[in-house]
CSV table of C-alpha atoms in Angstrom, one decimal:
chain,number,residue,atom,x,y,z
A,1,MET,CA,105.1,121.2,102.2
A,2,SER,CA,101.8,121.1,103.6
A,3,GLY,CA,98.6,120.3,104.3
A,4,ASN,CA,97.7,116.5,102.7
A,5,ALA,CA,100.6,117.1,100.7
A,6,TYR,CA,102.1,114.2,101.9
A,7,TYR,CA,102.3,110.7,99.6
A,8,GLU,CA,101.2,107.4,100.7
A,9,LEU,CA,103.9,105.9,99.4
A,10,TYR,CA,105.9,104.9,102.5
A,11,ARG,CA,103.2,103.3,103.9
A,12,ARG,CA,104.1,100.4,102.0
A,13,SER,CA,107.6,100.0,103.6
A,14,SER,CA,107.7,97.5,106.3
A,15,ILE,CA,107.6,100.1,109.0
A,16,GLY,CA,103.9,101.2,107.4
A,17,VAL,CA,103.2,97.5,106.9
A,18,ALA,CA,103.5,96.7,110.7
A,19,LEU,CA,101.4,99.9,111.3
A,20,THR,CA,98.5,99.1,109.4
A,21,ASP,CA,98.5,95.8,110.5
A,22,ALA,CA,98.1,96.9,113.8
A,23,LEU,CA,95.4,99.8,113.6
A,24,ASP,CA,93.9,96.6,111.7
A,25,GLU,CA,94.1,94.3,114.9
A,26,LEU,CA,92.6,97.3,117.1
A,27,ILE,CA,89.9,97.7,114.5
A,28,LYS,CA,89.2,94.5,114.6
A,29,ASP,CA,89.4,94.5,118.4
A,30,SER,CA,86.3,97.4,118.0
A,31,LYS,CA,89.0,99.6,119.9
A,32,ILE,CA,89.3,102.4,117.6
A,33,GLN,CA,87.3,103.4,114.9
A,34,PRO,CA,88.7,103.4,111.0
A,35,GLN,CA,88.5,107.0,110.4
A,36,LEU,CA,90.9,107.3,113.7
A,37,ALA,CA,93.2,104.7,112.2
A,38,MET,CA,93.1,106.6,108.5
A,39,LYS,CA,93.9,109.6,110.7
A,40,ILE,CA,97.1,107.9,112.3
A,41,LEU,CA,97.9,106.8,108.7
A,42,SER,CA,98.2,110.3,107.5
A,43,THR,CA,100.2,111.1,110.6
A,44,PHE,CA,102.4,108.6,109.7
A,45,ASP,CA,103.1,110.0,106.1
A,46,ARG,CA,103.8,112.8,107.3
A,47,CYS,CA,106.3,111.8,109.9
A,48,ILE,CA,108.2,109.4,107.7
A,49,THR,CA,108.2,111.9,105.1
A,50,ASP,CA,109.6,114.7,107.5
A,51,ILE,CA,112.3,112.3,109.8
A,52,LEU,CA,113.7,110.7,106.5
A,53,SER,CA,114.1,113.8,104.5
A,54,ASP,CA,115.4,115.0,108.1
A,55,GLN,CA,117.8,112.0,109.1
A,56,ALA,CA,119.0,110.2,106.1
A,57,LYS,CA,119.7,113.0,104.2
A,58,ALA,CA,123.6,112.4,105.0
A,59,THR,CA,123.2,108.3,103.6
A,60,ARG,CA,124.0,107.6,99.8
A,61,LEU,CA,123.7,104.8,98.1
A,62,SER,CA,123.7,103.9,94.5
A,63,PHE,CA,122.9,100.6,92.5
A,64,LYS,CA,123.6,99.0,88.9
A,65,GLY,CA,121.6,96.9,87.1
A,66,HIS,CA,119.4,95.6,84.4
A,67,LEU,CA,116.4,97.7,83.8
A,68,ASP,CA,113.6,94.8,83.2
A,69,ILE,CA,110.3,96.9,83.0
A,70,TYR,CA,109.7,101.1,83.4
A,71,ARG,CA,106.9,102.8,83.5
A,72,PHE,CA,105.8,106.3,84.2
A,73,CYS,CA,102.0,106.7,84.9
A,74,ASP,CA,100.8,109.9,86.9
A,75,ASP,CA,103.7,111.3,87.6
A,76,VAL,CA,104.9,108.2,89.2
A,77,TRP,CA,108.2,106.0,87.8
A,78,THR,CA,107.8,102.1,88.4
A,79,PHE,CA,110.9,100.1,87.6
A,80,ILE,CA,111.8,96.4,87.8
A,81,ILE,CA,115.5,96.0,88.1
A,82,LYS,CA,116.9,92.8,87.7
A,83,ASP,CA,120.5,91.8,88.9
A,84,VAL,CA,120.6,94.7,91.4
A,85,HIS,CA,124.0,95.9,92.8
A,86,PHE,CA,123.4,97.9,95.7
A,87,LYS,CA,126.3,99.8,96.9
A,88,MET,CA,125.2,101.1,100.4
A,89,GLU,CA,126.5,103.7,102.9
A,90,GLY,CA,130.0,102.7,104.2
A,91,ASN,CA,130.9,100.5,101.0
A,92,GLU,CA,128.5,97.6,102.4
A,93,GLN,CA,127.4,95.9,99.1
A,94,VAL,CA,124.6,94.1,98.6
A,95,VAL,CA,122.9,92.2,95.4
A,96,GLY,CA,119.7,91.4,94.9
A,97,GLU,CA,118.3,89.5,92.0
A,98,LYS,CA,115.2,91.7,91.4
A,99,ILE,CA,113.6,94.6,92.9
A,100,LYS,CA,110.8,97.1,92.0
A,101,ILE,CA,111.2,100.9,92.5
A,102,VAL,CA,108.2,103.0,93.1
A,103,ALA,CA,109.4,106.8,92.9
A,104,CYS,CA,107.3,109.8,93.4
A,105,ASN,CA,108.0,112.9,92.3
A,106,TYR,CA,110.2,115.2,94.3
A,107,LYS,CA,109.0,118.0,93.3
A,108,LYS,CA,105.4,118.5,94.4
A,109,PRO,CA,102.9,119.1,91.6
A,110,GLY,CA,102.2,122.8,91.5
A,111,GLU,CA,105.7,123.7,93.0
A,112,PRO,CA,108.7,125.5,90.7
B,1,MET,CA,126.4,101.3,107.9
B,2,SER,CA,123.1,102.4,106.7
B,3,ASN,CA,121.0,99.4,108.6
B,4,SER,CA,121.6,100.8,111.9
B,5,LEU,CA,120.0,104.2,111.2
B,6,VAL,CA,116.6,102.1,110.2
B,7,GLY,CA,116.6,101.3,114.0
B,8,GLU,CA,116.8,104.8,114.9
B,9,VAL,CA,114.8,106.8,112.2
B,10,TYR,CA,112.1,104.0,112.5
B,11,ARG,CA,111.7,104.6,116.7
B,12,ASP,CA,111.8,108.5,115.7
B,13,VAL,CA,109.1,107.8,113.4
B,14,ILE,CA,107.0,105.5,115.7
B,15,GLU,CA,107.7,107.9,118.7
B,16,ASP,CA,106.3,111.2,116.2
B,17,VAL,CA,103.2,109.3,115.0
B,18,ILE,CA,102.1,108.0,118.7
B,19,ASN,CA,102.6,111.6,119.9
B,20,ALA,CA,101.2,113.2,117.2
B,21,SER,CA,98.1,110.9,117.4
B,22,ARG,CA,97.6,111.7,121.0
B,23,LEU,CA,95.5,114.4,120.1
B,24,ASP,CA,93.3,112.5,117.6
B,25,PHE,CA,92.7,109.9,120.4
B,26,GLU,CA,91.5,112.2,122.7
B,27,ASP,CA,89.3,113.9,120.4
B,28,SER,CA,87.9,110.4,119.7
B,29,GLY,CA,87.4,109.7,123.0
B,30,ILE,CA,89.4,106.7,122.9
B,31,SER,CA,91.9,106.4,126.1
B,32,GLU,CA,96.0,106.8,126.4
B,33,ASP,CA,96.1,103.2,126.8
B,34,THR,CA,95.1,102.4,123.6
B,35,LEU,CA,97.2,104.2,122.1
B,36,ARG,CA,100.3,102.8,123.7
B,37,GLU,CA,98.9,99.2,122.9
B,38,LEU,CA,99.1,100.7,119.1
B,39,GLN,CA,102.5,101.3,119.6
B,40,ILE,CA,103.5,98.3,121.3
B,41,ILE,CA,101.8,96.0,118.3
B,42,TRP,CA,103.4,98.5,116.0
B,43,GLN,CA,106.8,97.8,117.3
B,44,GLU,CA,106.7,94.1,118.0
B,45,ARG,CA,105.0,93.8,114.2
B,46,LEU,CA,108.2,95.5,113.4
B,47,SER,CA,110.8,93.6,114.8
B,48,LEU,CA,108.7,90.4,113.3
B,49,ALA,CA,109.3,91.2,110.4
B,50,GLY,CA,113.0,91.3,110.8
B,51,ALA,CA,114.0,94.2,108.7
B,52,GLY,CA,116.9,95.0,111.1
B,53,ARG,CA,117.6,96.1,114.7
B,54,PHE,CA,115.6,98.2,116.7
B,55,PRO,CA,116.3,99.9,119.9
B,56,TRP,CA,113.1,98.0,121.6
B,57,ASP,CA,114.0,95.0,121.3
B,58,PRO,CA,115.6,93.1,124.1
B,59,GLU,CA,119.5,92.5,124.4
B,60,PRO,CA,120.4,90.5,122.1
B,61,VAL,CA,121.1,87.0,124.2
B,62,SER,CA,124.3,86.4,123.1
B,63,GLU,CA,126.0,89.4,125.2
B,64,PRO,CA,126.7,87.9,128.1
B,65,LEU,CA,125.1,89.7,131.3
B,66,PRO,CA,125.9,88.3,135.0
B,67,GLN,CA,122.0,88.8,136.4
B,68,ILE,CA,120.3,85.8,137.2
B,69,SER,CA,117.7,86.7,135.7
B,70,GLN,CA,119.0,87.3,132.4
B,71,GLN,CA,120.2,83.9,132.1
B,72,HIS,CA,117.1,83.1,133.2
B,73,LEU,CA,114.8,84.7,130.1
B,74,GLN,CA,117.5,83.0,127.5
B,75,SER,CA,116.6,79.5,128.6
B,76,HIS,CA,113.2,80.4,128.0
B,77,LEU,CA,113.5,82.9,124.6
B,78,PRO,CA,114.8,81.0,121.3
B,79,GLN,CA,117.8,82.6,120.0
B,80,GLN,CA,116.9,85.3,118.0
B,81,HIS,CA,118.1,85.6,114.4
B,82,GLN,CA,120.8,88.5,113.5
B,83,GLN,CA,123.6,89.9,112.8
B,84,HIS,CA,124.3,92.9,114.0
B,85,GLN,CA,125.2,93.2,117.5
B,86,HIS,CA,123.1,95.6,119.0
B,87,GLN,CA,124.2,99.0,120.7
B,88,HIS,CA,122.1,99.7,123.7
B,89,MET,CA,122.1,102.8,125.5
B,90,GLY,CA,122.8,103.0,129.0
B,91,GLY,CA,121.9,100.8,132.0
B,92,LEU,CA,118.2,100.5,130.5
B,93,GLY,CA,118.2,97.0,129.3
B,94,ASP,CA,119.4,95.1,132.5
B,95,ASN,CA,117.0,97.2,134.5
B,96,MET,CA,114.2,96.4,132.8
B,97,HIS,CA,115.0,92.6,132.4
B,98,VAL,CA,115.5,92.5,136.7
B,99,LYS,CA,112.1,94.3,136.6
B,100,TYR,CA,109.9,92.4,134.3
B,101,GLU,CA,111.3,88.7,136.7
B,102,MET,CA,110.3,90.4,140.0
B,103,SER,CA,107.3,91.9,138.7
B,104,SER,CA,105.3,89.8,135.9
B,105,PRO,CA,102.3,87.5,137.6
B,106,PRO,CA,102.3,84.7,138.3
B,107,ASN,CA,99.3,83.1,136.7
B,108,ALA,CA,100.6,84.9,133.7
B,109,ALA,CA,103.9,83.4,133.7
B,110,SER,CA,102.0,79.9,134.4
B,111,MET,CA,99.4,80.7,131.1
B,112,TYR,CA,102.6,81.3,129.3
B,113,GLY,CA,104.1,78.4,129.9
B,114,GLY,CA,101.3,76.6,129.6
B,115,ASN,CA,100.3,77.9,125.5
B,116,LEU,CA,104.0,77.2,124.9
B,117,VAL,CA,103.3,73.4,125.4
B,118,SER,CA,101.0,73.0,123.9
B,119,THR,CA,102.0,74.5,120.7
B,120,PRO,CA,103.2,72.3,117.7
B,121,ALA,CA,107.1,73.5,117.2
B,122,PRO,CA,107.0,76.9,118.1
B,123,GLN,CA,109.0,78.6,114.9
B,124,PRO,CA,111.5,81.1,116.1
B,125,PHE,CA,110.5,83.7,113.4
B,126,SER,CA,106.7,84.4,114.8
B,127,ASN,CA,107.3,83.2,118.1
B,128,PRO,CA,104.3,85.1,119.5
B,129,ALA,CA,106.0,83.8,123.4
B,130,MET,CA,109.0,86.4,122.5
B,131,ALA,CA,106.9,88.7,121.4
B,132,ALA,CA,105.0,88.6,124.5
B,133,MET,CA,107.4,88.8,126.5
B,134,ARG,CA,108.6,91.7,124.6
B,135,ALA,CA,105.6,93.1,124.7
B,136,ALA,CA,105.6,93.1,128.7
B,137,GLN,CA,108.7,94.6,128.8
B,138,HIS,CA,107.3,97.6,127.1
B,139,ILE,CA,104.7,97.7,129.3
B,140,GLN,CA,107.1,97.6,132.0
B,141,GLU,CA,108.8,100.4,131.1
B,142,PHE,CA,105.7,102.7,130.3
B,143,ALA,CA,104.9,101.6,133.7
B,144,ARG,CA,108.2,103.3,134.9
B,145,ASP,CA,108.3,106.1,132.7
B,146,GLU,CA,104.7,107.2,133.7
B,147,LYS,CA,104.2,105.7,137.2
B,148,VAL,CA,101.6,103.4,136.3
B,149,PRO,CA,100.1,101.3,139.5
B,150,PRO,CA,100.8,97.8,139.3
B,151,GLU,CA,97.6,96.4,139.0
B,152,ILE,CA,96.9,98.0,135.5
B,153,VAL,CA,100.1,97.0,134.6
B,154,ASN,CA,99.5,93.5,135.3
B,155,ALA,CA,96.2,93.2,133.8
B,156,SER,CA,97.9,94.5,130.4
B,157,ILE,CA,100.8,91.8,130.2
B,158,GLU,CA,98.1,89.4,131.3
B,159,ASP,CA,96.2,90.4,128.6
B,160,VAL,CA,99.4,90.3,126.0
B,161,MET,CA,99.8,87.1,127.5
B,162,LYS,CA,96.5,86.3,126.2
B,163,ARG,CA,97.1,87.8,122.9
B,164,ALA,CA,99.9,85.5,122.1
B,165,GLY,CA,97.9,82.9,122.6
B,166,LEU,CA,95.6,83.9,119.7
B,167,GLU,CA,98.4,85.1,117.6
B,168,ASP,CA,99.9,81.6,118.1
B,169,LYS,CA,96.7,79.8,116.8
B,170,ASN,CA,96.4,81.9,113.7
B,171,GLY,CA,100.1,81.4,113.4
B,172,ASP,CA,100.9,77.8,113.1
B,173,GLY,CA,97.8,77.2,111.1
B,174,MET,CA,97.8,73.2,111.0
B,175,GLY,CA,97.3,71.9,113.7
B,176,ALA,CA,96.0,74.4,115.4
B,177,GLY,CA,92.2,74.4,115.5
B,178,GLY,CA,89.8,74.9,118.5
B,179,LEU,CA,89.2,77.0,121.0
B,180,MET,CA,91.8,78.0,123.1
B,181,LEU,CA,90.5,78.9,126.7
B,182,PRO,CA,91.9,81.4,129.0
B,183,GLY,CA,93.0,79.1,131.5
B,184,GLY,CA,94.7,76.6,128.9
B,185,GLY,CA,92.4,74.4,128.1
B,186,ARG,CA,91.4,74.0,124.3
B,187,ILE,CA,88.0,72.3,122.4
B,188,ALA,CA,88.5,71.1,119.9
B,189,GLN,CA,87.2,72.5,116.8
B,190,VAL,CA,84.9,70.1,113.9
B,191,ASP,CA,83.6,72.3,111.6
B,192,GLY,CA,86.7,73.0,109.1
B,193,GLN,CA,86.0,77.0,108.7
B,194,GLY,CA,89.6,77.9,109.7
B,195,PRO,CA,90.4,78.1,113.7
B,196,ALA,CA,88.5,79.7,115.8
B,197,VAL,CA,89.8,81.6,118.5
B,198,GLU,CA,88.3,82.9,121.7
B,199,GLU,CA,89.6,85.6,123.7
B,200,ASN,CA,88.7,87.2,127.4
B,201,LEU,CA,86.1,84.5,127.8
B,202,SER,CA,85.6,82.3,131.1
B,203,THR,CA,85.1,78.3,130.3
B,204,ALA,CA,81.5,78.5,131.9
B,205,ASP,CA,81.0,81.7,129.2
B,206,VAL,CA,82.2,79.4,126.5
B,207,ASP,CA,80.2,77.0,127.7
B,208,ARG,CA,77.4,78.7,127.9
B,209,LEU,CA,77.4,80.3,124.2
B,210,LEU,CA,78.5,76.7,122.9
B,211,GLU,CA,75.2,75.4,124.3
B,212,LEU,CA,73.3,78.6,122.7
B,213,HIS,CA,74.3,78.0,120.0
B,214,ILE,CA,73.6,74.2,119.2
B,215,LEU,CA,70.3,74.4,120.6
B,216,LYS,CA,69.3,77.3,118.1
B,217,GLN,CA,70.8,75.2,115.2
B,218,ARG,CA,68.9,72.5,116.1
B,219,SER,CA,65.5,74.4,116.8
B,220,GLN,CA,65.7,76.9,113.6
B,221,PRO,CA,67.9,77.0,110.8
B,222,SER,CA,67.3,80.4,110.7
B,223,PRO,CA,69.5,83.5,109.4
B,224,ASP,CA,70.5,84.8,112.7
B,225,ARG,CA,73.5,84.9,113.6
B,226,SER,CA,75.4,83.0,116.9
B,227,SER,CA,77.9,85.9,116.9
B,228,ASP,CA,75.6,88.2,117.0
B,229,GLN,CA,74.8,88.0,120.5
B,230,THR,CA,77.7,86.2,121.7
B,231,ASP,CA,79.7,89.8,121.5
B,232,PRO,CA,77.6,92.9,121.0
B,233,GLU,CA,80.6,94.7,120.7
B,234,GLN,CA,82.0,92.5,117.5
B,235,SER,CA,78.4,92.7,116.2
B,236,SER,CA,79.5,96.9,115.9
B,237,ILE,CA,82.4,96.4,113.7
B,238,THR,CA,81.6,98.1,110.8
B,239,PRO,CA,82.8,96.3,107.6
B,240,ASN,CA,86.7,98.4,106.7
B,241,ILE,CA,87.9,97.5,104.0
B,242,SER,CA,90.0,99.8,102.7
B,243,MET,CA,91.7,99.4,105.9
B,244,LYS,CA,92.3,95.5,105.3
B,245,ARG,CA,95.6,95.2,103.2
B,246,SER,CA,95.4,91.6,103.1
B,247,ARG,CA,93.7,88.5,104.1
B,248,LYS,CA,96.8,86.5,105.1
B,249,SER,CA,96.7,87.5,108.8
B,250,ASN,CA,93.0,85.5,109.4
B,251,GLN,CA,93.2,87.3,113.0
B,252,ILE,CA,90.1,87.1,114.0
B,253,THR,CA,88.5,87.2,117.3
B,254,PHE,CA,84.9,85.6,116.8
B,255,THR,CA,83.4,83.3,119.4
B,256,ILE,CA,81.7,80.1,117.5
B,257,MET,CA,82.4,79.3,114.0
B,258,GLN,CA,79.5,78.1,112.2
B,259,ALA,CA,79.2,74.6,112.1
B,260,ASP,CA,77.5,74.1,109.0
B,261,GLY,CA,77.7,75.0,105.6
B,262,PRO,CA,74.0,74.9,103.9
B,263,MET,CA,72.7,76.6,106.9
B,264,ASP,CA,74.6,79.5,106.7
B,265,SER,CA,72.5,82.4,106.6
B,266,ASP,CA,75.0,83.9,103.8
B,267,SER,CA,73.5,81.6,100.9
B,268,ASP,CA,74.7,83.8,98.2
B,269,ASP,CA,77.6,82.4,96.4
B,270,ASP,CA,80.5,84.4,96.6
B,271,ASP,CA,82.4,81.7,98.7
B,272,ASP,CA,85.4,83.4,98.4
B,273,GLU,CA,83.8,86.4,100.0
B,274,ASP,CA,81.8,84.1,102.6
B,275,ASP,CA,85.0,84.2,105.3
B,276,ASP,CA,85.1,84.1,109.3
B,277,GLU,CA,84.5,88.5,109.2
B,278,ASP,CA,80.9,87.7,107.6
B,279,LEU,CA,79.6,86.6,110.6
B,280,GLY,CA,80.3,89.3,112.7
B,281,LEU,CA,78.7,91.6,110.2
B,282,GLY,CA,75.2,92.0,108.7
B,283,SER,CA,73.9,90.7,106.1
B,284,THR,CA,73.5,94.2,104.5
B,285,SER,CA,76.9,94.7,104.9
B,286,ALA,CA,78.3,91.9,102.7
B,287,ALA,CA,75.3,92.9,100.4
B,288,ARG,CA,76.5,96.1,100.4
B,289,ARG,CA,80.3,95.2,99.7
B,290,LYS,CA,79.1,92.7,97.1
B,291,THR,CA,77.6,95.8,94.9
B,292,ALA,CA,80.8,97.5,95.5
B,293,ALA,CA,83.0,95.0,94.2
B,294,ASP,CA,80.3,94.7,91.2
B,295,ASP,CA,80.7,98.3,90.8
B,296,SER,CA,84.8,98.4,90.2
B,297,ASP,CA,84.1,95.7,88.0
B,298,ALA,CA,81.6,98.1,85.6
B,299,ILE,CA,84.4,100.8,86.0
B,300,ASN,CA,87.2,98.7,84.8
B,301,SER,CA,88.1,99.1,81.7
B,302,ASP,CA,90.7,97.0,79.2
B,303,LEU,CA,93.5,99.5,80.2
B,304,ASP,CA,93.0,98.6,84.1
B,305,ASP,CA,93.2,95.0,82.9
B,306,SER,CA,97.0,95.5,81.5
B,307,GLU,CA,98.0,97.5,84.4
B,308,ASP,CA,96.6,94.9,86.6
B,309,GLU,CA,98.5,92.6,84.5
B,310,PHE,CA,101.7,94.6,85.3
B,311,ASN,CA,101.3,94.8,89.0
B,312,SER,CA,100.9,90.9,89.3
B,313,VAL,CA,104.2,90.5,87.3
B,314,ASP,CA,105.6,92.5,90.1
B,315,ASP,CA,103.1,91.1,92.9
B,316,ASP,CA,104.8,87.8,92.1
B,317,ASP,CA,108.2,88.3,91.2
B,318,GLY,CA,109.3,91.7,92.9
B,319,GLU,CA,107.2,92.0,96.5
B,320,GLU,CA,106.9,88.2,97.3
B,321,SER,CA,110.4,88.1,98.1
B,322,GLY,CA,110.2,91.2,99.6
B,323,MET,CA,112.4,93.7,97.2
B,324,LEU,CA,111.1,96.8,97.1
B,325,MET,CA,112.6,100.9,97.0
B,326,LEU,CA,110.0,103.5,97.7
B,327,CYS,CA,111.4,106.8,97.0
B,328,LEU,CA,110.8,110.2,95.8
B,329,TYR,CA,113.2,110.7,92.2
B,330,ASP,CA,114.8,113.9,91.5
B,331,LYS,CA,115.3,113.6,87.9
B,332,VAL,CA,114.9,110.7,85.3
B,333,THR,CA,117.3,110.2,82.1
B,334,ARG,CA,117.8,107.9,79.2
B,335,THR,CA,120.0,108.2,76.3
B,336,LYS,CA,119.7,105.1,73.9
B,337,ASN,CA,119.0,102.4,76.0
B,338,LYS,CA,121.0,103.8,79.3
B,339,TRP,CA,119.0,105.1,82.0
B,340,LYS,CA,120.1,107.2,85.0
B,341,CYS,CA,118.1,108.2,87.8
B,342,VAL,CA,118.4,110.3,91.0
B,343,LEU,CA,117.0,109.4,94.1
B,344,LYS,CA,115.6,111.0,97.3
B,345,ASP,CA,114.4,109.7,100.9
B,346,GLY,CA,114.1,106.1,100.0
B,347,VAL,CA,113.3,103.4,101.8
B,348,VAL,CA,114.6,100.2,100.7
B,349,ASN,CA,114.0,96.6,101.5
B,350,VAL,CA,116.8,94.3,100.2
B,351,ASN,CA,117.0,90.8,101.1
B,352,GLY,CA,114.6,91.3,104.3
B,353,LYS,CA,116.4,93.8,105.8
B,354,ASP,CA,116.4,97.7,105.2
B,355,TYR,CA,117.8,100.4,104.3
B,356,LEU,CA,117.7,104.2,103.8
B,357,PHE,CA,118.9,107.0,102.2
B,358,GLY,CA,119.0,110.0,101.4
B,359,LYS,CA,120.1,110.3,98.2
B,360,GLY,CA,120.4,107.3,95.5
B,361,ASN,CA,122.3,106.9,92.4
B,362,GLY,CA,120.7,104.3,89.8
B,363,GLU,CA,122.4,103.3,86.8
B,364,TYR,CA,120.6,100.4,84.4
B,365,GLU,CA,120.2,99.7,80.8
B,366,TRP,CA,117.6,98.1,79.3
């Protein structure tokens, strides 16, 4: 993975949203330019992708549920699953009423 | 438990991003203080989101610590909701609290007290005072690490405390109209356009600006915008729409809200566009925004509409409850109505808590 080949997917996570809000605040206060904020966001894309694949490698999760809606568009899967039961690392179980899953392709376009 | 991993991973991500952005900040000619501010705000927001326990959060107040300063803090801070014991490294936290107590400037502390009193029903979850305390701690931490002169530190803390006042005004919404002055005073807001908040101005400044504003309104219903004069920096803001993720956070720092509806120079009929933000922008930018909206309307096809519908279904049901999984897929297979997927490198938010996984397996039937 190099250059711009990082998904912007994780910007919607809580850490990404927190960053976006923080950047918004700085822009509104005229402390930084929007261009710089965009740069920071793409740095974030890179950092979180690398750190996740490195540090969360051994962490597993499984879940079961009822698929409500699915969509495959532009190489992105979107699922909405109802009555979802998660089994986290260490046998922790979490139940959710409904979850949306957005998944990008693990294999980048162009890669074998 | 994978939730404990969240704190470490997020801390590393923040550190990495901040370190990697240092050069970008230098290139843009922006001081490192702003970069630190970014880090502090970022961490604060993340803590407020309540997705987990983070290394930068203060010690859980339930932990018994003998220091007097710690007890003092406990009496001020509302109980933070948490289920996880915070694993703190070393004795860092103790020093931090003591140092904070010792060197926090008295005027900032009294202002903090004043704000707290005037706050109607502070909510524990979005308590700005606590965020400010936390931020102040971080500043102290930085200061200790980087040997920053105390006067700069104190100034930064004061700034954070002021912001706490600002955040609070926007946070509790309801009974919080009017101008909050740095000294702790308040001017009632009468125009009904939402909270107008002022920052970094003395009472005299605000008085003068108000006077100027009223005079101008009386003399001429002209398209002049009061905020253009009041703060030249604000008027140079570019309308960054892409960065504006949502309008929910109404953190606008413009000086004086316009008191009248019809006198508004921006008399075109896009009332929904017509929020506080417009006050700081030239009418040209408003027009530009409008045309942009028109353009996107023109491009949209029926297909897009159906997609919007799909999204809106998700937004209503899926994301409002905060249940979102972002990940990469390795394999997605289906036989009849049975689906199986192999996922990688995911961030999941379930019932408000974040979890991470390196490998995930899902089985579900349609």
